[in-house]
mmCIF file with all atom_site columns, C-alpha atoms in Angstrom:
data_model
loop_
_atom_site.group_PDB
_atom_site.id
_atom_site.type_symbol
_atom_site.label_atom_id
_atom_site.label_alt_id
_atom_site.label_comp_id
_atom_site.label_asym_id
_atom_site.label_entity_id
_atom_site.label_seq_id
_atom_site.pdbx_PDB_ins_code
_atom_site.Cartn_x
_atom_site.Cartn_y
_atom_site.Cartn_z
_atom_site.occupancy
_atom_site.B_iso_or_equiv
_atom_site.pdbx_formal_charge
_atom_site.auth_seq_id
_atom_site.auth_comp_id
_atom_site.auth_asym_id
_atom_site.auth_atom_id
_atom_site.pdbx_PDB_model_num
ATOM 1  C CA . VAL A 1 1  ? -11.569 12.619  24.007  1.00 0.00 ? 328 VAL A CA 1
ATOM 2  C CA . GLY A 1 2  ? -8.286  11.682  22.330  1.00 0.00 ? 329 GLY A CA 1
ATOM 3  C CA . GLY A 1 3  ? -6.656  14.998  21.511  1.00 0.00 ? 330 GLY A CA 1
ATOM 4  C CA . ILE A 1 4  ? -7.221  18.428  20.076  1.00 0.00 ? 331 ILE A CA 1
ATOM 5  C CA . ARG A 1 5  ? -9.601  18.118  17.151  1.00 0.00 ? 332 ARG A CA 1
ATOM 6  C CA . TYR A 1 6  ? -8.058  20.991  15.182  1.00 0.00 ? 333 TYR A CA 1
ATOM 7  C CA . ILE A 1 7  ? -4.681  19.216  15.198  1.00 0.00 ? 334 ILE A CA 1
ATOM 8  C CA . VAL A 1 8  ? -5.746  15.575  14.817  1.00 0.00 ? 335 VAL A CA 1
ATOM 9  C CA . VAL A 1 9  ? -7.955  16.034  11.730  1.00 0.00 ? 336 VAL A CA 1
ATOM 10 C CA . PRO A 1 10 ? -5.361  17.885  9.582   1.00 0.00 ? 337 PRO A CA 1
ATOM 11 C CA . ALA A 1 11 ? -2.699  15.377  10.629  1.00 0.00 ? 338 ALA A CA 1
ATOM 12 C CA . GLY A 1 12 ? -4.746  12.582  9.033   1.00 0.00 ? 339 GLY A CA 1
ATOM 13 C CA . TYR A 1 13 ? -5.054  14.512  5.779   1.00 0.00 ? 340 TYR A CA 1
ATOM 14 C CA . LEU A 1 14 ? -1.334  15.327  5.760   1.00 0.00 ? 341 LEU A CA 1
ATOM 15 C CA . GLY A 1 15 ? -0.399  11.695  6.444   1.00 0.00 ? 342 GLY A CA 1
ATOM 16 C CA . GLY A 1 16 ? -2.637  10.467  3.633   1.00 0.00 ? 343 GLY A CA 1
ATOM 17 C CA . ALA A 1 17 ? -1.202  13.041  1.241   1.00 0.00 ? 344 ALA A CA 1
ATOM 18 C CA . PHE A 1 18 ? 2.353   12.130  2.278   1.00 0.00 ? 345 PHE A CA 1
ATOM 19 C CA . TRP A 1 19 ? 1.922   8.392   1.699   1.00 0.00 ? 346 TRP A CA 1
ATOM 20 C CA . GLY A 1 20 ? 0.044   9.025   -1.541  1.00 0.00 ? 347 GLY A CA 1
ATOM 21 C CA . GLY A 1 21 ? 2.969   11.148  -2.711  1.00 0.00 ? 348 GLY A CA 1
ATOM 22 C CA . VAL A 1 22 ? 5.438   8.431   -1.726  1.00 0.00 ? 349 VAL A CA 1
ATOM 23 C CA . PHE A 1 23 ? 3.552   5.808   -3.741  1.00 0.00 ? 350 PHE A CA 1
ATOM 24 C CA . VAL A 1 24 ? 3.202   8.101   -6.761  1.00 0.00 ? 351 VAL A CA 1
ATOM 25 C CA . THR A 1 25 ? 6.908   8.929   -6.633  1.00 0.00 ? 352 THR A CA 1
ATOM 26 C CA . LEU A 1 26 ? 7.960   5.283   -6.323  1.00 0.00 ? 353 LEU A CA 1
ATOM 27 C CA . SER A 1 27 ? 5.724   4.145   -9.180  1.00 0.00 ? 354 SER A CA 1
ATOM 28 C CA . GLY A 1 28 ? 8.142   5.451   -11.799 1.00 0.00 ? 355 GLY A CA 1
ATOM 29 C CA . ASP A 1 29 ? 10.612  2.549   -11.762 1.00 0.00 ? 356 ASP A CA 1
ATOM 30 C CA . ARG A 1 30 ? 10.225  -1.219  -11.632 1.00 0.00 ? 357 ARG A CA 1
ATOM 31 C CA . ILE A 1 31 ? 12.508  -1.765  -8.640  1.00 0.00 ? 358 ILE A CA 1
ATOM 32 C CA . ALA A 1 32 ? 11.107  1.246   -6.777  1.00 0.00 ? 359 ALA A CA 1
ATOM 33 C CA . ALA A 1 33 ? 7.562   0.001   -7.405  1.00 0.00 ? 360 ALA A CA 1
ATOM 34 C CA . THR A 1 34 ? 8.562   -3.399  -6.053  1.00 0.00 ? 361 THR A CA 1
ATOM 35 C CA . CYS A 1 35 ? 9.961   -1.747  -2.910  1.00 0.00 ? 362 CYS A CA 1
ATOM 36 C CA . ALA A 1 36 ? 6.784   0.308   -2.490  1.00 0.00 ? 363 ALA A CA 1
ATOM 37 C CA . ALA A 1 37 ? 4.575   -2.761  -2.927  1.00 0.00 ? 364 ALA A CA 1
ATOM 38 C CA . SER A 1 38 ? 6.725   -4.676  -0.438  1.00 0.00 ? 365 SER A CA 1
ATOM 39 C CA . MET A 1 39 ? 6.398   -1.837  2.102   1.00 0.00 ? 366 MET A CA 1
ATOM 40 C CA . PHE A 1 40 ? 2.637   -1.900  1.533   1.00 0.00 ? 367 PHE A CA 1
ATOM 41 C CA . VAL A 1 41 ? 2.481   -5.660  2.143   1.00 0.00 ? 368 VAL A CA 1
ATOM 42 C CA . PHE A 1 42 ? 4.596   -5.271  5.296   1.00 0.00 ? 369 PHE A CA 1
ATOM 43 C CA . ALA A 1 43 ? 2.292   -2.511  6.585   1.00 0.00 ? 370 ALA A CA 1
ATOM 44 C CA . LEU A 1 44 ? -0.707  -4.743  5.920   1.00 0.00 ? 371 LEU A CA 1
ATOM 45 C CA . LEU A 1 45 ? 0.926   -7.608  7.818   1.00 0.00 ? 372 LEU A CA 1
ATOM 46 C CA . VAL A 1 46 ? 1.575   -5.300  10.782  1.00 0.00 ? 373 VAL A CA 1
ATOM 47 C CA . SER A 1 47 ? -2.002  -4.002  10.716  1.00 0.00 ? 374 SER A CA 1
ATOM 48 C CA . LEU A 1 48 ? -3.248  -7.581  10.458  1.00 0.00 ? 375 LEU A CA 1
ATOM 49 C CA . LYS A 1 49 ? -1.928  -8.172  13.968  1.00 0.00 ? 376 LYS A CA 1
ATOM 50 C CA . PHE A 1 50 ? -4.104  -5.367  15.335  1.00 0.00 ? 377 PHE A CA 1
ATOM 51 C CA . SER A 1 51 ? -7.236  -6.059  13.251  1.00 0.00 ? 378 SER A CA 1
ATOM 52 C CA . PRO A 1 52 ? -10.352 -5.609  15.384  1.00 0.00 ? 379 PRO A CA 1
ATOM 53 C CA . ASN A 1 53 ? -12.768 -7.838  13.428  1.00 0.00 ? 380 ASN A CA 1
ATOM 54 C CA . GLY A 1 54 ? -13.097 -10.412 10.680  1.00 0.00 ? 381 GLY A CA 1
ATOM 55 C CA . THR A 1 55 ? -13.869 -7.897  7.945   1.00 0.00 ? 382 THR A CA 1
ATOM 56 C CA . MET A 1 56 ? -10.575 -6.106  8.509   1.00 0.00 ? 383 MET A CA 1
ATOM 57 C CA . VAL A 1 57 ? -8.702  -9.422  8.488   1.00 0.00 ? 384 VAL A CA 1
ATOM 58 C CA . ALA A 1 58 ? -10.368 -10.376 5.185   1.00 0.00 ? 385 ALA A CA 1
ATOM 59 C CA . LEU A 1 59 ? -9.533  -7.008  3.594   1.00 0.00 ? 386 LEU A CA 1
ATOM 60 C CA . CYS A 1 60 ? -5.899  -7.159  4.728   1.00 0.00 ? 387 CYS A CA 1
ATOM 61 C CA . LEU A 1 61 ? -5.469  -10.708 3.468   1.00 0.00 ? 388 LEU A CA 1
ATOM 62 C CA . ALA A 1 62 ? -7.143  -9.881  0.143   1.00 0.00 ? 389 ALA A CA 1
ATOM 63 C CA . PHE A 1 63 ? -4.866  -6.884  -0.460  1.00 0.00 ? 390 PHE A CA 1
ATOM 64 C CA . ILE A 1 64 ? -1.800  -8.905  0.565   1.00 0.00 ? 391 ILE A CA 1
ATOM 65 C CA . ILE A 1 65 ? -2.684  -11.715 -1.861  1.00 0.00 ? 392 ILE A CA 1
ATOM 66 C CA . ILE A 1 66 ? -3.519  -9.304  -4.703  1.00 0.00 ? 393 ILE A CA 1
ATOM 67 C CA . THR A 1 67 ? -0.350  -7.275  -4.232  1.00 0.00 ? 394 THR A CA 1
ATOM 68 C CA . LEU A 1 68 ? 1.887   -10.342 -4.021  1.00 0.00 ? 395 LEU A CA 1
ATOM 69 C CA . ALA A 1 69 ? 0.229   -11.773 -7.145  1.00 0.00 ? 396 ALA A CA 1
ATOM 70 C CA . VAL A 1 70 ? 0.818   -8.510  -9.013  1.00 0.00 ? 397 VAL A CA 1
ATOM 71 C CA . ILE A 1 71 ? 4.485   -8.499  -7.925  1.00 0.00 ? 398 ILE A CA 1
ATOM 72 C CA . LEU A 1 72 ? 4.950   -12.038 -9.256  1.00 0.00 ? 399 LEU A CA 1
ATOM 73 C CA . ILE A 1 73 ? 3.075   -11.312 -12.493 1.00 0.00 ? 400 ILE A CA 1
ATOM 74 C CA . ASP A 1 74 ? 5.132   -8.172  -13.032 1.00 0.00 ? 401 ASP A CA 1
ATOM 75 C CA . TRP A 1 75 ? 8.483   -9.892  -12.556 1.00 0.00 ? 402 TRP A CA 1
ATOM 76 C CA . PHE A 1 76 ? 7.704   -13.029 -14.568 1.00 0.00 ? 403 PHE A CA 1
ATOM 77 C CA . VAL A 1 77 ? 4.984   -12.236 -17.142 1.00 0.00 ? 404 VAL A CA 1
ATOM 78 C CA . PHE A 1 78 ? 4.047   -8.601  -17.837 1.00 0.00 ? 405 PHE A CA 1
ATOM 79 C CA . ASN A 1 79 ? 6.382   -5.706  -17.046 1.00 0.00 ? 406 ASN A CA 1
ATOM 80 C CA . PRO A 1 80 ? 4.567   -2.398  -16.307 1.00 0.00 ? 407 PRO A CA 1
ATOM 81 C CA . LEU A 1 81 ? 1.679   -3.870  -14.296 1.00 0.00 ? 408 LEU A CA 1
ATOM 82 C CA . LEU A 1 82 ? 3.188   -3.274  -10.841 1.00 0.00 ? 409 LEU A CA 1
ATOM 83 C CA . GLN A 1 83 ? 3.987   0.344   -11.618 1.00 0.00 ? 410 GLN A CA 1
ATOM 84 C CA . PHE A 1 84 ? 0.352   0.989   -12.526 1.00 0.00 ? 411 PHE A CA 1
ATOM 85 C CA . VAL A 1 85 ? -0.902  -0.753  -9.354  1.00 0.00 ? 412 VAL A CA 1
ATOM 86 C CA . VAL A 1 86 ? 1.457   1.242   -7.111  1.00 0.00 ? 413 VAL A CA 1
ATOM 87 C CA . LEU A 1 87 ? 0.375   4.419   -8.891  1.00 0.00 ? 414 LEU A CA 1
ATOM 88 C CA . TYR A 1 88 ? -3.246  3.422   -8.223  1.00 0.00 ? 415 TYR A CA 1
ATOM 89 C CA . TYR A 1 89 ? -2.435  2.848   -4.526  1.00 0.00 ? 416 TYR A CA 1
ATOM 90 C CA . GLY A 1 90 ? -0.987  6.352   -4.414  1.00 0.00 ? 417 GLY A CA 1
#
């Protein structure tokens, strides 16, 4: 149920590899890392709307708070922190 298994499973691996590559590529510059972190926060906010249970809501909110805190720390206190976090996300 839900599609052809031989097509759906590789599509998940390809999507994960694609987004991992995007985050690794964008982790090289401060502004690009900020854009990548902002896209990540936006994606978490969108997925928060469709969260099925409380655990997913808690995880989304925790990652949103952590990522926003890292963005603020990077821009006001310590410079390369956000690049390392975006590289870790990738």
